[in-house]
Short mmCIF file of C-alpha atoms in Angstrom, two decimals:
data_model
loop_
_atom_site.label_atom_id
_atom_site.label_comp_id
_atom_site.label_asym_id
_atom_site.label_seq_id
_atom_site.Cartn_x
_atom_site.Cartn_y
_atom_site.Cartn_z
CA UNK Y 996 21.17 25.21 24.69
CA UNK Y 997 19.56 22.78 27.00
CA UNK Y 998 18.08 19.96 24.70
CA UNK Y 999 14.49 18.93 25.24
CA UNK Y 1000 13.59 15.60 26.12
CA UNK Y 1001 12.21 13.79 22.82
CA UNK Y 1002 12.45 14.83 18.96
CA UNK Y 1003 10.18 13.34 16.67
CA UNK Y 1004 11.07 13.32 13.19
CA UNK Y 1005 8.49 13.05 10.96
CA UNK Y 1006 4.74 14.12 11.62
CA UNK Y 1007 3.32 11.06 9.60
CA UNK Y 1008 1.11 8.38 11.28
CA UNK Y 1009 3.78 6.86 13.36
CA UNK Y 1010 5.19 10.12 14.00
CA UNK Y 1011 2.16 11.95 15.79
CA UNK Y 1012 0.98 8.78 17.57
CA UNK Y 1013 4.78 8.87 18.79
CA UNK Y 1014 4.68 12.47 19.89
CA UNK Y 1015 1.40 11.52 21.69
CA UNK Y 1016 2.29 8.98 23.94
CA UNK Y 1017 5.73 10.29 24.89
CA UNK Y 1018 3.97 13.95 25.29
CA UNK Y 1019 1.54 11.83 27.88
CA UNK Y 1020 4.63 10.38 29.65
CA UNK Y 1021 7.04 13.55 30.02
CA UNK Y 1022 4.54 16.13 30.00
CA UNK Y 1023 4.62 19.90 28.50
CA UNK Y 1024 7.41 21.15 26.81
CA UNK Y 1025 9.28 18.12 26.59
CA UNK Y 1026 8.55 16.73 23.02
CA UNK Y 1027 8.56 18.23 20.04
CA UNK Y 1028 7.66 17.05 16.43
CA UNK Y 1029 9.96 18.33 13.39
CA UNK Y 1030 7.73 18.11 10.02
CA UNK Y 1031 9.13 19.51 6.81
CA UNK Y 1032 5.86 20.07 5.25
CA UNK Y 1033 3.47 23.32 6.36
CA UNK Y 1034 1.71 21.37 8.38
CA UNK Y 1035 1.27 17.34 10.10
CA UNK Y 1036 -0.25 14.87 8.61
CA UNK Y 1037 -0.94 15.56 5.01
CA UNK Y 1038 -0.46 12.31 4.08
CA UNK Y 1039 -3.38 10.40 6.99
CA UNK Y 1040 -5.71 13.26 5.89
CA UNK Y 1041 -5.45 11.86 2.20
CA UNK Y 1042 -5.81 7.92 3.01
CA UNK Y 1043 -8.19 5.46 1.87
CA UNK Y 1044 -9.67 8.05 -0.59
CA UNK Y 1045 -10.29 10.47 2.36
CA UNK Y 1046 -12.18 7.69 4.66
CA UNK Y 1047 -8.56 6.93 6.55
CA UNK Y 1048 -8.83 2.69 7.31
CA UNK Y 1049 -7.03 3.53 10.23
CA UNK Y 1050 -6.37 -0.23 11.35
CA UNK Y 1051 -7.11 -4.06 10.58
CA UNK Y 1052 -8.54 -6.03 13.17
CA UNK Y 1053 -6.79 -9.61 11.13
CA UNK Y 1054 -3.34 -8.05 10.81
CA UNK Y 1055 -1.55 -11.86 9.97
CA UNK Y 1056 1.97 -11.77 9.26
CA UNK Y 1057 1.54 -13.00 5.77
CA UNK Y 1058 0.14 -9.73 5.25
CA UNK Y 1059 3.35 -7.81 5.71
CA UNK Y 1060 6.59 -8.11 3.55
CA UNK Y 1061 10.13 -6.99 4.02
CA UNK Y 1062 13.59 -8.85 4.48
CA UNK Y 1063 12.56 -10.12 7.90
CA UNK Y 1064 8.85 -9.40 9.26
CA UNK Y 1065 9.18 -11.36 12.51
CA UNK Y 1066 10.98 -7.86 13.20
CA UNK Y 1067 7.70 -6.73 13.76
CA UNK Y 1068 6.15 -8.87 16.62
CA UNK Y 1069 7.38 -7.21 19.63
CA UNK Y 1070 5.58 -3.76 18.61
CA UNK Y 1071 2.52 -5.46 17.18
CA UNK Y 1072 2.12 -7.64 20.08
CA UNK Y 1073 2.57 -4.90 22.58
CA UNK Y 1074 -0.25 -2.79 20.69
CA UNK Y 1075 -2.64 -4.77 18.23
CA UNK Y 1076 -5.70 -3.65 16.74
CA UNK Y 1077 -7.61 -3.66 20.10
CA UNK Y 1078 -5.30 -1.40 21.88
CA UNK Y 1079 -5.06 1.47 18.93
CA UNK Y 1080 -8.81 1.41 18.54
CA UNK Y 1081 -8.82 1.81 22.39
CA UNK Y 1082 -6.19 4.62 21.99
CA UNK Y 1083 -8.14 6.67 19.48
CA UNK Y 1084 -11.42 6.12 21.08
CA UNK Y 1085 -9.79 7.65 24.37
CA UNK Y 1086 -9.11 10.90 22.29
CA UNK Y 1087 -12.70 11.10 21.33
CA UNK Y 1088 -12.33 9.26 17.91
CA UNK Y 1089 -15.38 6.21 17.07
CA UNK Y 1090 -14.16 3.98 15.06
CA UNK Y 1091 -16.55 0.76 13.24
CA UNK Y 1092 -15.67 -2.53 11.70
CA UNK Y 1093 -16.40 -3.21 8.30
CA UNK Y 1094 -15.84 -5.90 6.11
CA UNK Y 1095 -12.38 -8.18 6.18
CA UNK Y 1096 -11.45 -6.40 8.92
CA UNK Y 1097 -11.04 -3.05 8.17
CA UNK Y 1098 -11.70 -0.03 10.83
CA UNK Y 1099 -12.59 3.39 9.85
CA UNK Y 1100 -14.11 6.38 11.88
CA UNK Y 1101 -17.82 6.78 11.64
CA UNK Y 1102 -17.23 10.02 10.83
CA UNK Y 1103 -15.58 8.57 7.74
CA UNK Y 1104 -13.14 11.23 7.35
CA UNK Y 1105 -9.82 11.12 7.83
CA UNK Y 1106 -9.70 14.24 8.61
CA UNK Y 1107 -11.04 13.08 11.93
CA UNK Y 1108 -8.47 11.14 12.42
CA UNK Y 1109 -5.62 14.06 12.07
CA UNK Y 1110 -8.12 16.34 14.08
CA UNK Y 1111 -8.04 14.24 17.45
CA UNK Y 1112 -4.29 13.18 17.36
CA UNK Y 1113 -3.81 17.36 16.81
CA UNK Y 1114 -6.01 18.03 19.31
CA UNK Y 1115 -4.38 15.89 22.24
CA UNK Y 1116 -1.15 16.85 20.98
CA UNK Y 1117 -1.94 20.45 21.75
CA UNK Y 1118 -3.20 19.56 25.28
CA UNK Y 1119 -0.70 18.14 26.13
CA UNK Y 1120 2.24 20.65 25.18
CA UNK Y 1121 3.71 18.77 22.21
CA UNK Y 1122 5.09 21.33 20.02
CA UNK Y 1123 4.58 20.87 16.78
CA UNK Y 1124 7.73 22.77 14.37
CA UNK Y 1125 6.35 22.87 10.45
CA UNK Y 1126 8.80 23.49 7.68
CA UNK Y 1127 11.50 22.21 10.08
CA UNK Y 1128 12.67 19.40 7.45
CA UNK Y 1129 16.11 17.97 9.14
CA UNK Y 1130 18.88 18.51 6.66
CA UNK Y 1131 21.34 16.26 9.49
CA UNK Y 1132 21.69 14.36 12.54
CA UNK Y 1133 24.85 14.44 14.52
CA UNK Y 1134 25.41 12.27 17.87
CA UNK Y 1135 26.75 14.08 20.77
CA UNK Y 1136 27.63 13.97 24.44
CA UNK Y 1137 23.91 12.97 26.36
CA UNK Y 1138 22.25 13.23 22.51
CA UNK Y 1139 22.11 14.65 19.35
CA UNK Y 1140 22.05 17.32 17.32
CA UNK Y 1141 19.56 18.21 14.77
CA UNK Y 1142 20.16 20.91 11.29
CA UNK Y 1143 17.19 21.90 9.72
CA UNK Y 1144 16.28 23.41 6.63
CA UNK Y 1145 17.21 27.08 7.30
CA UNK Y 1146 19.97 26.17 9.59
CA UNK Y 1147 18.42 26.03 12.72
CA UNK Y 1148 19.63 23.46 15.18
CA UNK Y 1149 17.58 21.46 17.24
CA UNK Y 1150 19.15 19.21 20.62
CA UNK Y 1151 17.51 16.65 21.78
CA UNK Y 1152 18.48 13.79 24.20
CA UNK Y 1153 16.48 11.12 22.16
CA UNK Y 1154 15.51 11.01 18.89
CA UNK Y 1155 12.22 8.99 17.51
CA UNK Y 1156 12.64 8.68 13.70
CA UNK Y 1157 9.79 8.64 11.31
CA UNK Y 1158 9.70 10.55 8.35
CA UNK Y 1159 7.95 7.84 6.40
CA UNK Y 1160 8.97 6.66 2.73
CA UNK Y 1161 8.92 8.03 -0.72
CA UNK Y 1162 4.96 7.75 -1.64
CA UNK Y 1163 3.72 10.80 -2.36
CA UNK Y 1164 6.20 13.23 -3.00
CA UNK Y 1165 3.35 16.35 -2.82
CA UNK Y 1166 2.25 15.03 0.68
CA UNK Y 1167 6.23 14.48 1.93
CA UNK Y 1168 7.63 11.59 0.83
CA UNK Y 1169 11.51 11.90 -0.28
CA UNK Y 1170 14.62 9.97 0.43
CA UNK Y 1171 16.35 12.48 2.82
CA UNK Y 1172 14.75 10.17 5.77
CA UNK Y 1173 16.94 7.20 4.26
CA UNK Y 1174 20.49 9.02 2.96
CA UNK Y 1175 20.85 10.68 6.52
CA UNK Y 1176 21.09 7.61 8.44
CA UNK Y 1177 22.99 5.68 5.77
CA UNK Y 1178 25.05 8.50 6.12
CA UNK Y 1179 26.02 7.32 9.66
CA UNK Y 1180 25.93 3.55 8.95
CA UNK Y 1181 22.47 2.14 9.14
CA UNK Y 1182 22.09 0.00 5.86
CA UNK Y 1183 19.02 0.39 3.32
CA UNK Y 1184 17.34 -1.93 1.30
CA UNK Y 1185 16.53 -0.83 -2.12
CA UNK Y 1186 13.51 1.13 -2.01
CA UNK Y 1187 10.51 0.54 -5.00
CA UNK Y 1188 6.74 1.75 -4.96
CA UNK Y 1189 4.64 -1.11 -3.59
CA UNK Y 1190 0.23 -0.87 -3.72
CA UNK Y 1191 0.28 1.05 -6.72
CA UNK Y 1192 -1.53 0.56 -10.46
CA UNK Y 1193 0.10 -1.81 -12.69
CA UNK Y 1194 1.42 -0.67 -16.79
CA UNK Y 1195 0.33 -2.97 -19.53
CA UNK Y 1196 0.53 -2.78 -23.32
CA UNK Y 1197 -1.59 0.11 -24.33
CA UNK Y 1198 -2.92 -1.82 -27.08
CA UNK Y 1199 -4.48 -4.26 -24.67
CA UNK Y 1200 -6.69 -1.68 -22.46
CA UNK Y 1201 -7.00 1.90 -24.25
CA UNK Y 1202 -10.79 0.47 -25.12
CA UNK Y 1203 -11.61 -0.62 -22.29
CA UNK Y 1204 -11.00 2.77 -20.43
CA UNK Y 1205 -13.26 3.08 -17.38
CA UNK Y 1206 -14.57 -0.15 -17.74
CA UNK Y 1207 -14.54 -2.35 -14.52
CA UNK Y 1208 -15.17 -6.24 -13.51
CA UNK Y 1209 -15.93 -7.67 -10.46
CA UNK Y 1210 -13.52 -10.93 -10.11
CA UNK Y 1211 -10.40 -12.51 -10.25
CA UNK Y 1212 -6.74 -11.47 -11.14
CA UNK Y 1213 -3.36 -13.06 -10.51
CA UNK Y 1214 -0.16 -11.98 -10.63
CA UNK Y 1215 2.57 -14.11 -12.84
CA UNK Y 1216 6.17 -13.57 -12.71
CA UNK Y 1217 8.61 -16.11 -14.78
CA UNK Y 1218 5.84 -18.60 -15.42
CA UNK Y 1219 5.18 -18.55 -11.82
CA UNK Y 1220 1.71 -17.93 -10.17
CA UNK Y 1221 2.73 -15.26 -6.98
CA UNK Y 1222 -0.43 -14.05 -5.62
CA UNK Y 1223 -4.28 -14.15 -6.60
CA UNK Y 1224 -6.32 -11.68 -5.23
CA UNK Y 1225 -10.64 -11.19 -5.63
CA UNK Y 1226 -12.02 -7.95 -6.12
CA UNK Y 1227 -13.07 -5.02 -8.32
CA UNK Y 1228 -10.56 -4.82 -11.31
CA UNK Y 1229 -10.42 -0.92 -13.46
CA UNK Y 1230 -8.89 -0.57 -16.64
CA UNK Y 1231 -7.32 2.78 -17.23
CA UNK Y 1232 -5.56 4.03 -20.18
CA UNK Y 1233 -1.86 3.05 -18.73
CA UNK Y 1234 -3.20 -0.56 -17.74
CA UNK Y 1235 -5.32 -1.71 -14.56
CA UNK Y 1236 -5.85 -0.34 -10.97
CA UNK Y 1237 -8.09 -1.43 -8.40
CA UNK Y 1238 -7.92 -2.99 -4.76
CA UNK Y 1239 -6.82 -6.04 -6.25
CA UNK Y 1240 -4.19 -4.47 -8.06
CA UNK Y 1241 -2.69 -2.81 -5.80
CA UNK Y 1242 -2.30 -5.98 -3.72
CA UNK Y 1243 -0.21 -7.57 -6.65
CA UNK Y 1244 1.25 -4.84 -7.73
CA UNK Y 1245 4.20 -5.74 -5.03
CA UNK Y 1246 5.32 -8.75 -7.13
CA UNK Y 1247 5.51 -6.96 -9.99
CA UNK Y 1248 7.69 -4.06 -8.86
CA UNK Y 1249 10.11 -6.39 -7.10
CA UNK Y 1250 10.24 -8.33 -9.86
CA UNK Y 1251 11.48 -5.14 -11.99
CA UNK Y 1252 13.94 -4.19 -9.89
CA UNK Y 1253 16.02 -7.26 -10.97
CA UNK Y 1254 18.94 -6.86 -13.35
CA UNK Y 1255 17.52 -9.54 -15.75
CA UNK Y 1256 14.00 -8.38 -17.57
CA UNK Y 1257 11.22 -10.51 -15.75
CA UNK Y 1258 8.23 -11.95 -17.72
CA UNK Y 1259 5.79 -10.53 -15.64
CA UNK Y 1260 1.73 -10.60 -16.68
CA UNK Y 1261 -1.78 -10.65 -15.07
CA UNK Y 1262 -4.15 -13.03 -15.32
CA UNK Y 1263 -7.96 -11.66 -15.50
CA UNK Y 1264 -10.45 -14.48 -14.45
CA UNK Y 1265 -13.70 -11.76 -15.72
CA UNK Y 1266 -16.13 -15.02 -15.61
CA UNK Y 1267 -15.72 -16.66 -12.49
CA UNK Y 1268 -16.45 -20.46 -13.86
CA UNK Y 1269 -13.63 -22.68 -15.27
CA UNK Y 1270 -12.98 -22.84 -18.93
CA UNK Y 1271 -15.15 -26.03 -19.95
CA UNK Y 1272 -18.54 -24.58 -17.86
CA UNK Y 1273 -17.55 -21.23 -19.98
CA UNK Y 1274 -16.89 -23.10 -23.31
CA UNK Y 1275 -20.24 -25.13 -23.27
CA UNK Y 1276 -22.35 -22.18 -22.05
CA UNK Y 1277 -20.63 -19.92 -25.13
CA UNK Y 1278 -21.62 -23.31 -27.78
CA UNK Y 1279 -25.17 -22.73 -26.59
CA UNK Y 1280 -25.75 -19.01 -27.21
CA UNK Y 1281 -24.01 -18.91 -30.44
CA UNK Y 1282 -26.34 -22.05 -31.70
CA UNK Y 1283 -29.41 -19.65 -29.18
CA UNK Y 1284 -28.49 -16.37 -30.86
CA UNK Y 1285 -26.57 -17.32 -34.28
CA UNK Y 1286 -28.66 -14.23 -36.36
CA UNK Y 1287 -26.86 -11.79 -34.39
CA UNK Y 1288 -23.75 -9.76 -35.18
CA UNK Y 1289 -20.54 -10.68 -33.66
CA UNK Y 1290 -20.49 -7.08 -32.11
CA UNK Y 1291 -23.69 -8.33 -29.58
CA UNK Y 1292 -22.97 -11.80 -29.09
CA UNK Y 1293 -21.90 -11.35 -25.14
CA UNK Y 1294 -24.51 -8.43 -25.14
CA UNK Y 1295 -26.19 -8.53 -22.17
CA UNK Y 1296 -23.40 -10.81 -20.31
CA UNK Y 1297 -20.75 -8.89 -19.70
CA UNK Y 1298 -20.15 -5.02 -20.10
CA UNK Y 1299 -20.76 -4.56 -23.92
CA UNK Y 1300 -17.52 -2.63 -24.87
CA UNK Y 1301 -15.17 -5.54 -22.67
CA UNK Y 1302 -17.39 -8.42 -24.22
CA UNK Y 1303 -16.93 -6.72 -27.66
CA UNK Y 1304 -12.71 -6.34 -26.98
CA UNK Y 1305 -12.94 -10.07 -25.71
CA UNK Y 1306 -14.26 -11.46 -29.14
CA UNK Y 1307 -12.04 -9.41 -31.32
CA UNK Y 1308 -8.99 -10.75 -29.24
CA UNK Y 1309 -10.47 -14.36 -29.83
CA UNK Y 1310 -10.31 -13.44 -33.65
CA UNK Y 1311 -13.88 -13.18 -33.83
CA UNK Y 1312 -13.46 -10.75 -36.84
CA UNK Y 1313 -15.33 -8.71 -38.86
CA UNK Y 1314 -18.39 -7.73 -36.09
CA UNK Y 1315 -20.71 -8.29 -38.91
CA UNK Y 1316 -20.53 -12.17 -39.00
CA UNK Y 1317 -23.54 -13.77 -38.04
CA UNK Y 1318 -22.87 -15.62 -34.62
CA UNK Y 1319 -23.89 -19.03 -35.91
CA UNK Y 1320 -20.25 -18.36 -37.85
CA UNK Y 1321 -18.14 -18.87 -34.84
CA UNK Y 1322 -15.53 -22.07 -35.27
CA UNK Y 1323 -15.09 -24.12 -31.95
CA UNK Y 1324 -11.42 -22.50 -32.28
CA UNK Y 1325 -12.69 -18.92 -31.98
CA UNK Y 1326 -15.54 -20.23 -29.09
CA UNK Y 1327 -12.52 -21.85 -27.07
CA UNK Y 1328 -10.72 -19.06 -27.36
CA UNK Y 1329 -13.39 -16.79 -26.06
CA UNK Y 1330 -13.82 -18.88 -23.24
CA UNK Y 1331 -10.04 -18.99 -22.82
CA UNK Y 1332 -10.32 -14.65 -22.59
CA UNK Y 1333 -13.39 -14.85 -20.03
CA UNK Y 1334 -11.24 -16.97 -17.67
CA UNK Y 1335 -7.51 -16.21 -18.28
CA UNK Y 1336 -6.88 -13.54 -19.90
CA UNK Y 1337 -3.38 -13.19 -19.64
CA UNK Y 1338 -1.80 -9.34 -19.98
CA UNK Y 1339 1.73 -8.31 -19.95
CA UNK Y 1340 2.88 -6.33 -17.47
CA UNK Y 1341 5.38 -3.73 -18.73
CA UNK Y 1342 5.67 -2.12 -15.29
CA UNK Y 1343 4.15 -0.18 -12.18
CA UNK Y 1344 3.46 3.39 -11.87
CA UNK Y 1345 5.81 5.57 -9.87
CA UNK Y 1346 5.64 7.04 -5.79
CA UNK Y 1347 3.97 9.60 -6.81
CA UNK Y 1348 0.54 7.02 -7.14
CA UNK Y 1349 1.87 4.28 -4.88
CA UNK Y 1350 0.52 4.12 -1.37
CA UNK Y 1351 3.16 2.71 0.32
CA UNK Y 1352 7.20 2.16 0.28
CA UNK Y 1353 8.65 -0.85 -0.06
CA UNK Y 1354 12.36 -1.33 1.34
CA UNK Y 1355 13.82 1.15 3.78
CA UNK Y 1356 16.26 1.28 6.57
CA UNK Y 1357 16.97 -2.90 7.18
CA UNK Y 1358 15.61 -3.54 10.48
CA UNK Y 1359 18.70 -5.90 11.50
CA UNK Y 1360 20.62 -2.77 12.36
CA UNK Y 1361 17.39 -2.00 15.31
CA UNK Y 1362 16.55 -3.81 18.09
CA UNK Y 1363 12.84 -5.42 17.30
CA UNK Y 1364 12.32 -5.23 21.38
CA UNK Y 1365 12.84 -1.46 21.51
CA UNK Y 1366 13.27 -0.04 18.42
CA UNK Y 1367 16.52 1.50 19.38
CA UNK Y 1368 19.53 1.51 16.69
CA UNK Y 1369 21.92 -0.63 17.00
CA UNK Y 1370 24.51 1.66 15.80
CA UNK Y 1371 23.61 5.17 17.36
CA UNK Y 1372 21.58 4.32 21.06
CA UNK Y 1373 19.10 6.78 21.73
CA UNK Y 1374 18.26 6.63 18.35
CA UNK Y 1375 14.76 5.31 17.37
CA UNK Y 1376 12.64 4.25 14.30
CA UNK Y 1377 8.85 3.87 13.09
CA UNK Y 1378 6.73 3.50 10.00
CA UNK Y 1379 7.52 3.42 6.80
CA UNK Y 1380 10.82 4.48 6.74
CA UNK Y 1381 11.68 0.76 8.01
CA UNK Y 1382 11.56 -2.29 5.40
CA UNK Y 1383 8.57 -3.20 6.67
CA UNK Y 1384 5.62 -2.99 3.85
CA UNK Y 1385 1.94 -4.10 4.34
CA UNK Y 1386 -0.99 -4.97 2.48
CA UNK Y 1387 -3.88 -2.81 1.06
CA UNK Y 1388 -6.06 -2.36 4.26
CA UNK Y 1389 -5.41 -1.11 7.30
CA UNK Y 1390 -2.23 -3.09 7.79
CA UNK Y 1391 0.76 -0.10 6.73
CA UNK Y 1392 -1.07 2.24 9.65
CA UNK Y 1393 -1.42 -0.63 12.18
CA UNK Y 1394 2.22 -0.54 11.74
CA UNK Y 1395 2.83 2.44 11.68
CA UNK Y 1396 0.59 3.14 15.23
CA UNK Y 1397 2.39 -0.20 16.88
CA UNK Y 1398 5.83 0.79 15.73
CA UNK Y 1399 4.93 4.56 16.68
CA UNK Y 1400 4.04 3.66 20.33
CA UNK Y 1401 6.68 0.67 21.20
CA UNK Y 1402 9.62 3.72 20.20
CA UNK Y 1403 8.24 6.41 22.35
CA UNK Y 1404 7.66 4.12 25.44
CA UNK Y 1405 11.47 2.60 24.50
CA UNK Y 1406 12.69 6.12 24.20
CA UNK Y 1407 10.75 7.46 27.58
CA UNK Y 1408 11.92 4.09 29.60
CA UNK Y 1409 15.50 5.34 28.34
CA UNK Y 1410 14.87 8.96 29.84
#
């Protein structure tokens, strides 16, 4: 069978936009996209809550994470921000800037995103083959050979792989991406669920259910203060979500993968002043309002169910004390709650909630320049199926665009 030109594995973000530019180089009939799901990009149409923040305009390294993210500059300096927003708005897509950074289609749907990647993919002959998981990938003479689910093969002179990571296992995720390249040789960092809600005592947050606060939260592993983050903060009935959450949540599941039990906790600043400023202003209102109850005294100050949680953690029992009753022990360590309250962290939720994959294939066994293996040439890799792992915000699909584009021009410059 005469193989076509380019298979893409994987019709995820950095698979389509893949398929797309390669489709615009070789023309009809030459590419092809495998996807193992009934159809491309579940996963995009799903992101950012159905709004897809399709890129980040600030996309600093310190906002990506793996074993080595200066992998990453080639791709990301070939194709920043600029350059995919100029991609997409060729296809017909308008995109605005919001705040830190963050692009999204005005349409705000993602599905708008999907729609015009679909649509150019179809004009220009890029046939996309649904329920066509690959079950194996064997090198040959002038390429490879491809086994999908059914037993179908598939030959191909080059081979662009992105099948993304393990996040949602309904939308695609899985490990076969990983196992069939370690299978040949490539090696693979341990894989955990990174952006995803954090577990806490149940004790500690069953009351506060629904509840949220506007303000700070850091992360604490071993005594050790890892990452503070600003934002709006939910408590759930396993523990705490929220944008800033997710942003710490990385910490946390790292830390858990280690062989010794971490101390691992959160640190909820709900009142944004330091501890004295909170201390003096909590004297005042319980000499202000000492006739009420315990059970109103940070009535009308904070959310009335978290300030009521907040004095019974501070031991500011029964409810029916007078607040003139409060010893400077109990008021100091109110004001400790309001601006540290530290949780334990018992651990993360799994990849069925997180949004992204942390680990992968290690990206010392590709060459940053092309994204071409090092072990099987005319093999190439994108997305999330690399140890590459970005922050909440636009950064995983600026990735996964950059990474996307830099392997199909590698793999068409090969051709």
């Amino acid at each position: 069978m005469k193989p076509i030109d380019i298979a893409v594995v994987g019709g995820g973000a950095s698979g389509l936009m893949a398929a797309l530019s390669a489709g615009k180089r070789l023309g009809p009939g030459k590419v092809v996209v495998l996807e193992k799901q009934n159809r491309v990009g579940k996963k995009l149409a799903a992101t950012g809550n159905g709004r897809c923040n399709l890129t980040n305009m600030n996309p600093e390294p310190w906002r990506y994470h793996g074993a080595d993210v200066v992998f990453m500059r080639p791709a990301m300096s070939a194709f920043p921000p600029e350059t995919v927003r100029k991609i997409f708005e060729g296809l017909g897509l308008m995109t605005k800037e919001e705040a830190q950074g963050k692009v999204y289609p005005t349409s705000d749907q993602a599905s708008s995103v999907l729609d015009v990647l679909r649509l150019e993919l179809e004009a220009l002959g890029v046939q996309e083959k649904c329920e066509a998981g690959v079950q194996g990938l064997n090198p040959i003479r002038h390429g490879f050979e491809l086994r999908l689910q059914g037993g179908e093969k598939v030959f191909a002179q080059r081979v662009i792989w992105a099948p993304g990571g393990q996040t949602a296992p309904n939308l695609g995720g899985d490990v076969s991406g990983l196992s069939i390249l370690k299978a040949l040789g490539h090696p693979v960092a341990k894989c955990f669920p990174a952006l995803v809600q954090l577990k806490t005592p149940p004790e500690a947050v069953r009351a506060l259910k629904g509840i949220k606060y506007e303000g700070e939260i850091s992360i604490w592993v071993d005594g050790e203060n890892r990452r503070t983050e600003m934002g709006e903060v939910l408590f759930t009935d396993y523990g705490l979500s929220g944008p800033p959450v997710l942003q710490l949540s990385r910490w946390a599941s790292l830390a858990f993968q280690q062989k010794r039990p971490p101390m691992v906790e959160v640190s909820l600043g709900i009142w944004p002043e330091d501890f004295h400023t909170t201390y003096q202003r909590l004297k005042a209102r319980a000499r202000t309002l000492g006739q009420r109850t315990l059970q109103d005294f940070l009535t009308g100050w904070l959310n009335k169910r978290l300030g009521q949680t907040l004095v019974k953690f501070s031991g500011g029992q029964p409810f029916s004390r007078p607040c003139s009753s409060l010893s400077d022990k109990e008021l100091r360590a109110l004001a400790h709650l309001m601006t540290d309250w530290r949780i334990p962290v018992v651990g993360v939720q799994g990849f069925a909630q997180a949004q992204v994959t942390a680990g992968g294939l290690d990206v010392r066994a590709f060459d940053a320049k092309t994204l071409e293996s090092r072990l099987l040439p005319g093999l190439y890799c994108a997305g999330e199926v690399l140890d590459i792992d970005g922050d909440c915000g636009g950064f995983n699909l600026q990735w996964a665009w950059a990474s996307g584009l830099l392997a199909a021009q590698s793999a068409c410059d090969s051709l």
